[in-house]
Amino acid sequence: MKKKNTSSSSSSSIVKGIVLLVFLIVLFVITSKLKKNGFSSHLTNLVNTDFSIDMKKIKELGEAEKEAQKKIFAGFWVYQTQDQEASVQKSDHIELKDNGIIWQVINWFITLPSGDTVSIYHTRQAYLNPYGKITDNLFSCEARIIRQVYIIGTDTCYGNSQVDEIWTAEMGKNGLVLNNRVYNKYDGETEEFFPEGMIDQVDRLLLKSCKTGAGMTFYAKNIIKDKLNASQPVIFNAQSMREWVQQYYNPIVVEEMLCSPNLGVVPDSLRIEFSVATDGSVFALKSKGRLLEENRFEKKLIQEIQTWVFPKPEPGAQKTDVSHTFKFSR
């Protein structure tokens, strides 16, 4: 009979016990602080400067109302890319417990024109505290990212922990709306809800820290840049560049911007003109028909476009001027 490794099993149990104890202590501190103080001064400042809603218009909830709202939001929720032929496939699984604890696994599966594919995962644990009512069904919430990991291919790293954010949440006709993204109710077996082994990733102790600026968009753009360095030249014209934007940068960048609560004023559309050099980089960028002199959303989009990389052209090609109209729906 094979002898069990009781020492290894005991050590593993001790480590898990320590992790659980630390988590419970952190959760107690978070909930105690929120019940006593509500929004931290840092988050109040975020609302006043970066949020598109005046703090004075938010009706603060009482403690009983907050707990009741957590129970309304609770459940298993799923977001999935509708177009199954899209080059960027997204899935987002959220378990929201009635005490406000969130477990979330996000996956992006990217297919490049070469046929190469890459999968990126983001697993995180968070705490959601409904703070106040914006409208009858829309709530402003304080969210704290307790711990998180990113998995890029075979590479895994841990992201920043104890990060405070502001989320919006609403129970809509089609499901739970978190930060402008609609999640449908999951009706399958809960044991099969998350991809196998993904939730356990946040408990790994010997992980390296992620690079500065880590995020799904950050990693997806880096992957595209690396793949393009080894890709074959393409036909270089404005239409092919616009198609590249629609196929990759729209889902990777623009969609994610629209799912951020601190956008400021978002126009219905925005026309951007830019040039693409023969090395694939962007220059001479400008927007046409500016919405405002200083618009946060427009400014961020322009900053993003400046980092984009496009496929390299065939030998002898010249730079390409592109005019692209971005259409925004939230």
Coordinates of C-alpha atoms in Angstrom, one line a residue:
M1 CA 0.0 0.0 0.0
K2 CA 1.3 3.4 -0.9
K3 CA 2.0 5.6 2.1
K4 CA 0.3 9.0 2.1
N5 CA 2.5 12.1 2.4
T6 CA 0.9 13.4 5.6
S7 CA 3.6 16.0 6.1
S8 CA 2.9 17.6 2.7
S9 CA -0.9 17.4 3.3
S10 CA -0.6 19.0 6.7
S11 CA 1.6 21.8 5.4
S12 CA -0.9 22.5 2.6
S13 CA -3.7 22.7 5.1
I14 CA -1.8 25.1 7.3
V15 CA -1.0 27.4 4.4
K16 CA -4.7 27.4 3.3
G17 CA -5.7 28.1 6.9
I18 CA -3.4 31.1 7.1
V19 CA -4.7 32.5 3.7
L20 CA -8.3 32.1 4.9
L21 CA -7.6 33.8 8.2
V22 CA -5.8 36.7 6.5
F23 CA -8.8 37.1 4.1
L24 CA -11.3 37.1 6.9
I25 CA -9.4 39.8 8.8
V26 CA -9.2 41.9 5.6
L27 CA -12.9 41.5 4.9
F28 CA -13.8 42.4 8.5
V29 CA -11.6 45.6 8.3
I30 CA -13.2 46.5 4.9
T31 CA -16.8 46.0 6.0
S32 CA -16.3 47.8 9.3
K33 CA -14.7 50.8 7.6
L34 CA -17.5 51.0 5.1
K35 CA -20.2 50.8 7.7
K36 CA -18.6 53.5 9.7
N37 CA -17.4 55.9 7.1
G38 CA -19.1 55.1 3.8
F39 CA -17.0 56.4 0.9
S40 CA -13.4 57.1 1.7
S41 CA -12.2 60.6 1.0
H42 CA -10.2 59.3 -1.9
L43 CA -13.2 57.7 -3.5
T44 CA -15.3 60.8 -2.8
N45 CA -12.7 62.8 -4.7
L46 CA -12.8 60.3 -7.5
V47 CA -16.6 60.8 -7.8
N48 CA -16.2 64.5 -7.9
T49 CA -13.5 64.6 -10.5
D50 CA -13.7 61.5 -12.7
F51 CA -17.3 60.3 -12.4
S52 CA -20.0 61.5 -14.8
I53 CA -22.5 62.0 -11.9
D54 CA -22.6 64.8 -9.3
M55 CA -22.0 63.3 -5.8
K56 CA -24.7 65.6 -4.5
K57 CA -27.3 63.8 -6.7
I58 CA -26.5 60.4 -5.2
K59 CA -29.0 59.5 -2.5
E60 CA -27.0 57.6 0.2
L61 CA -28.5 54.3 1.3
G62 CA -29.0 53.2 4.9
E63 CA -27.3 50.1 6.2
A64 CA -30.4 48.0 5.9
E65 CA -30.9 49.2 2.3
K66 CA -27.3 48.4 1.4
E67 CA -27.6 44.8 2.7
A68 CA -31.0 44.4 0.9
Q69 CA -29.5 45.6 -2.4
K70 CA -26.6 43.2 -2.1
K71 CA -29.1 40.3 -2.0
I72 CA -30.9 41.7 -5.1
F73 CA -27.6 41.7 -7.0
A74 CA -26.5 38.3 -5.8
G75 CA -26.3 35.4 -8.2
F76 CA -24.3 33.8 -11.0
W77 CA -23.9 36.1 -13.9
V78 CA -22.4 35.7 -17.4
Y79 CA -21.4 38.0 -20.2
Q80 CA -20.4 36.5 -23.6
T81 CA -19.5 37.9 -27.0
Q82 CA -22.5 37.7 -29.2
D83 CA -20.7 37.3 -32.6
Q84 CA -19.1 33.8 -32.4
E85 CA -17.1 34.7 -35.5
A86 CA -15.4 37.7 -33.9
S87 CA -11.6 37.7 -33.7
V88 CA -11.8 38.8 -30.1
Q89 CA -14.1 36.5 -28.0
K90 CA -14.8 37.6 -24.5
S91 CA -16.4 35.7 -21.6
D92 CA -17.0 37.1 -18.1
H93 CA -18.2 35.0 -15.2
I94 CA -19.2 36.6 -11.9
E95 CA -20.4 35.1 -8.7
L96 CA -21.8 37.8 -6.5
K97 CA -22.6 36.6 -3.0
D98 CA -25.3 38.2 -0.9
N99 CA -22.6 39.5 1.5
G100 CA -21.1 41.6 -1.3
I101 CA -18.1 39.3 -2.1
I102 CA -17.4 38.8 -5.8
W103 CA -15.5 36.1 -7.6
Q104 CA -14.8 36.9 -11.2
V105 CA -13.1 35.1 -14.1
I106 CA -12.6 37.0 -17.4
N107 CA -11.3 35.4 -20.5
W108 CA -10.3 36.9 -23.9
F109 CA -9.6 34.5 -26.7
I110 CA -7.9 36.4 -29.6
T111 CA -7.4 35.0 -33.1
L112 CA -5.0 36.8 -35.4
P113 CA -5.1 36.9 -39.2
S114 CA -2.1 34.5 -39.2
G115 CA -4.2 31.9 -37.4
D116 CA -2.3 32.3 -34.2
T117 CA -4.4 32.4 -31.1
V118 CA -3.8 33.5 -27.5
S119 CA -5.9 33.3 -24.4
I120 CA -5.8 35.8 -21.5
Y121 CA -7.4 35.3 -18.1
H122 CA -8.1 37.7 -15.3
T123 CA -9.3 36.2 -12.0
R124 CA -10.1 38.4 -9.1
Q125 CA -11.8 38.6 -5.8
A126 CA -13.6 41.8 -4.8
Y127 CA -16.1 43.3 -2.4
L128 CA -19.1 45.3 -3.6
N129 CA -20.8 47.8 -1.3
P130 CA -23.9 49.6 -2.8
Y131 CA -23.4 53.2 -1.5
G132 CA -26.1 55.3 -3.0
K133 CA -29.0 55.5 -5.5
I134 CA -28.4 57.5 -8.7
T135 CA -31.8 56.7 -10.2
D136 CA -34.6 54.4 -9.2
N137 CA -32.7 51.3 -10.4
L138 CA -29.1 52.5 -10.8
F139 CA -26.7 52.4 -7.9
S140 CA -23.3 53.8 -7.2
C141 CA -21.1 51.2 -5.5
E142 CA -17.8 51.2 -3.7
A143 CA -15.8 48.2 -5.0
R144 CA -12.5 47.0 -3.5
I145 CA -10.3 44.6 -5.5
I146 CA -9.0 42.3 -2.8
R147 CA -6.7 40.3 -4.9
Q148 CA -6.2 39.4 -8.6
V149 CA -4.1 37.5 -11.0
Y150 CA -3.5 37.6 -14.8
I151 CA -2.8 34.5 -16.9
I152 CA -1.3 35.3 -20.3
G153 CA -0.7 32.0 -22.1
T154 CA 1.5 30.1 -19.7
D155 CA 2.6 33.2 -17.8
T156 CA 0.9 34.0 -14.5
C157 CA 1.4 37.1 -12.3
Y158 CA -0.5 38.9 -9.5
G159 CA -1.9 42.4 -9.9
N160 CA -2.4 45.1 -7.4
S161 CA -4.4 44.2 -4.3
Q162 CA -6.7 46.4 -2.1
V163 CA -7.6 48.7 -5.0
D164 CA -10.6 51.0 -4.5
E165 CA -12.8 51.6 -7.5
I166 CA -16.3 53.1 -8.2
W167 CA -18.8 50.8 -10.0
T168 CA -22.3 51.3 -11.1
A169 CA -24.8 48.5 -10.8
E170 CA -28.4 48.1 -12.0
M171 CA -30.9 45.2 -12.3
G172 CA -32.1 45.7 -15.8
K173 CA -34.7 43.9 -17.9
N174 CA -32.1 41.6 -19.4
G175 CA -30.0 40.9 -16.3
L176 CA -27.5 42.6 -14.1
V177 CA -25.8 45.7 -15.5
L178 CA -22.3 46.3 -14.0
N179 CA -20.4 49.3 -15.4
N180 CA -22.6 49.4 -18.5
R181 CA -22.1 45.7 -19.3
V182 CA -25.1 43.4 -19.3
Y183 CA -24.7 40.1 -17.6
N184 CA -27.2 37.3 -18.1
K185 CA -28.4 35.0 -15.3
Y186 CA -26.6 31.7 -15.3
D187 CA -28.9 28.7 -15.1
G188 CA -26.5 25.8 -15.4
E189 CA -24.7 23.7 -12.7
T190 CA -22.8 26.0 -10.4
E191 CA -20.0 23.5 -10.0
E192 CA -19.3 24.1 -13.7
F193 CA -19.6 27.9 -13.6
F194 CA -15.9 28.8 -13.5
P195 CA -13.2 27.3 -15.7
E196 CA -11.5 24.5 -13.7
G197 CA -8.7 25.7 -11.5
M198 CA -9.1 29.4 -12.2
I199 CA -10.5 30.5 -8.9
D200 CA -7.6 28.7 -7.1
Q201 CA -5.1 30.9 -8.9
V202 CA -5.6 33.8 -6.5
D203 CA -4.4 31.6 -3.6
R204 CA -1.0 30.9 -5.2
L205 CA 1.6 32.4 -3.0
L206 CA 4.8 32.2 -5.2
L207 CA 3.7 34.5 -8.1
K208 CA 5.6 37.4 -9.5
S209 CA 4.0 40.8 -9.7
C210 CA 2.5 42.0 -12.9
K211 CA 4.0 44.8 -15.0
T212 CA 3.0 48.4 -14.4
G213 CA -0.2 49.1 -16.2
A214 CA -1.3 45.5 -16.1
G215 CA -4.8 44.9 -17.5
M216 CA -6.6 42.9 -20.1
T217 CA -6.3 45.8 -22.7
F218 CA -2.6 46.2 -21.8
Y219 CA -1.8 42.6 -22.4
A220 CA -3.9 42.2 -25.5
K221 CA -2.2 45.2 -27.2
N222 CA 1.2 43.9 -26.3
I223 CA 0.3 40.5 -27.8
I224 CA -0.8 42.1 -31.0
K225 CA 2.4 44.2 -31.2
D226 CA 4.6 41.1 -30.7
K227 CA 2.7 39.0 -33.2
L228 CA 2.8 41.8 -35.8
N229 CA 6.6 42.0 -35.6
A230 CA 6.8 38.5 -37.0
S231 CA 3.8 38.7 -39.4
Q232 CA 3.8 38.9 -43.1
P233 CA 3.3 42.3 -44.9
V234 CA -0.2 43.3 -45.8
I235 CA -2.0 45.5 -48.3
F236 CA -1.5 49.0 -46.8
N237 CA -4.5 51.3 -47.3
A238 CA -7.0 53.3 -45.2
Q239 CA -9.7 50.6 -45.6
S240 CA -7.5 47.8 -44.3
M241 CA -6.5 50.0 -41.3
R242 CA -10.2 50.7 -40.5
E243 CA -11.0 47.0 -40.7
W244 CA -8.1 46.3 -38.3
V245 CA -9.6 48.9 -35.9
Q246 CA -13.0 47.3 -36.0
Q247 CA -11.6 43.7 -35.7
Y248 CA -9.2 44.2 -32.9
Y249 CA -8.9 47.7 -31.3
N250 CA -12.6 48.3 -31.0
P251 CA -13.3 45.3 -28.8
I252 CA -9.9 45.5 -27.0
V253 CA -9.9 49.2 -26.3
V254 CA -13.1 51.1 -27.1
E255 CA -15.6 48.5 -25.6
E256 CA -13.6 48.5 -22.4
M257 CA -13.6 52.2 -22.2
L258 CA -17.3 52.2 -22.5
C259 CA -17.6 49.8 -19.6
S260 CA -15.8 52.2 -17.3
P261 CA -18.0 54.4 -15.0
N262 CA -15.7 57.4 -14.9
L263 CA -16.0 58.4 -18.5
G264 CA -17.3 61.9 -18.3
V265 CA -19.5 62.9 -21.3
V266 CA -19.5 60.3 -24.1
P267 CA -20.5 61.5 -27.6
D268 CA -22.6 59.4 -30.0
S269 CA -19.7 59.3 -32.4
L270 CA -16.3 60.8 -32.9
R271 CA -14.3 61.1 -36.1
I272 CA -10.5 60.6 -35.7
E273 CA -7.9 61.3 -38.4
F274 CA -4.5 59.8 -38.1
S275 CA -1.6 58.5 -40.2
V276 CA 0.0 55.1 -40.1
A277 CA 3.8 55.0 -40.8
T278 CA 5.4 52.1 -42.7
D279 CA 6.6 50.6 -39.4
G280 CA 2.9 50.4 -38.3
S281 CA 3.0 53.2 -35.7
V282 CA 0.5 56.0 -35.5
F283 CA 1.3 59.8 -35.9
A284 CA -0.4 63.1 -36.9
L285 CA -3.5 62.2 -34.9
K286 CA -6.4 64.7 -34.5
S287 CA -10.1 64.6 -33.8
K288 CA -12.7 66.3 -35.9
G289 CA -15.8 68.0 -34.6
R290 CA -14.7 68.1 -31.0
L291 CA -17.4 67.5 -28.4
L292 CA -15.9 69.8 -25.8
E293 CA -12.7 71.7 -25.5
E294 CA -11.6 69.4 -22.6
N295 CA -13.4 66.1 -22.8
R296 CA -12.0 63.2 -20.7
F297 CA -13.3 60.4 -22.9
E298 CA -12.0 62.0 -26.1
K299 CA -8.7 62.7 -24.5
K300 CA -8.3 59.1 -23.3
L301 CA -9.3 57.7 -26.7
I302 CA -6.7 59.8 -28.4
Q303 CA -4.0 58.7 -25.9
E304 CA -4.9 55.1 -26.6
I305 CA -4.8 55.4 -30.4
Q306 CA -1.3 56.9 -30.1
T307 CA -0.2 53.5 -28.7
W308 CA -1.8 51.4 -31.4
V309 CA 0.3 49.3 -33.9
F310 CA -0.9 48.2 -37.3
P311 CA 0.4 45.5 -39.7
K312 CA 3.5 46.4 -41.7
P313 CA 3.1 47.1 -45.5
E314 CA 4.6 45.4 -48.5
P315 CA 8.0 46.8 -49.6
G316 CA 7.8 50.2 -51.3
A317 CA 4.6 51.3 -49.6
Q318 CA 4.1 54.8 -48.3
K319 CA 2.4 56.0 -45.1
T320 CA -1.4 55.8 -45.0
D321 CA -3.8 58.5 -43.9
V322 CA -6.9 57.2 -42.1
S323 CA -10.2 58.8 -41.2
H324 CA -12.3 56.6 -38.9
T325 CA -15.6 57.3 -37.2
F326 CA -16.1 55.7 -33.9
K327 CA -19.7 55.1 -32.9
F328 CA -20.4 54.7 -29.2
S329 CA -23.4 53.0 -27.7
R330 CA -23.7 52.3 -23.9

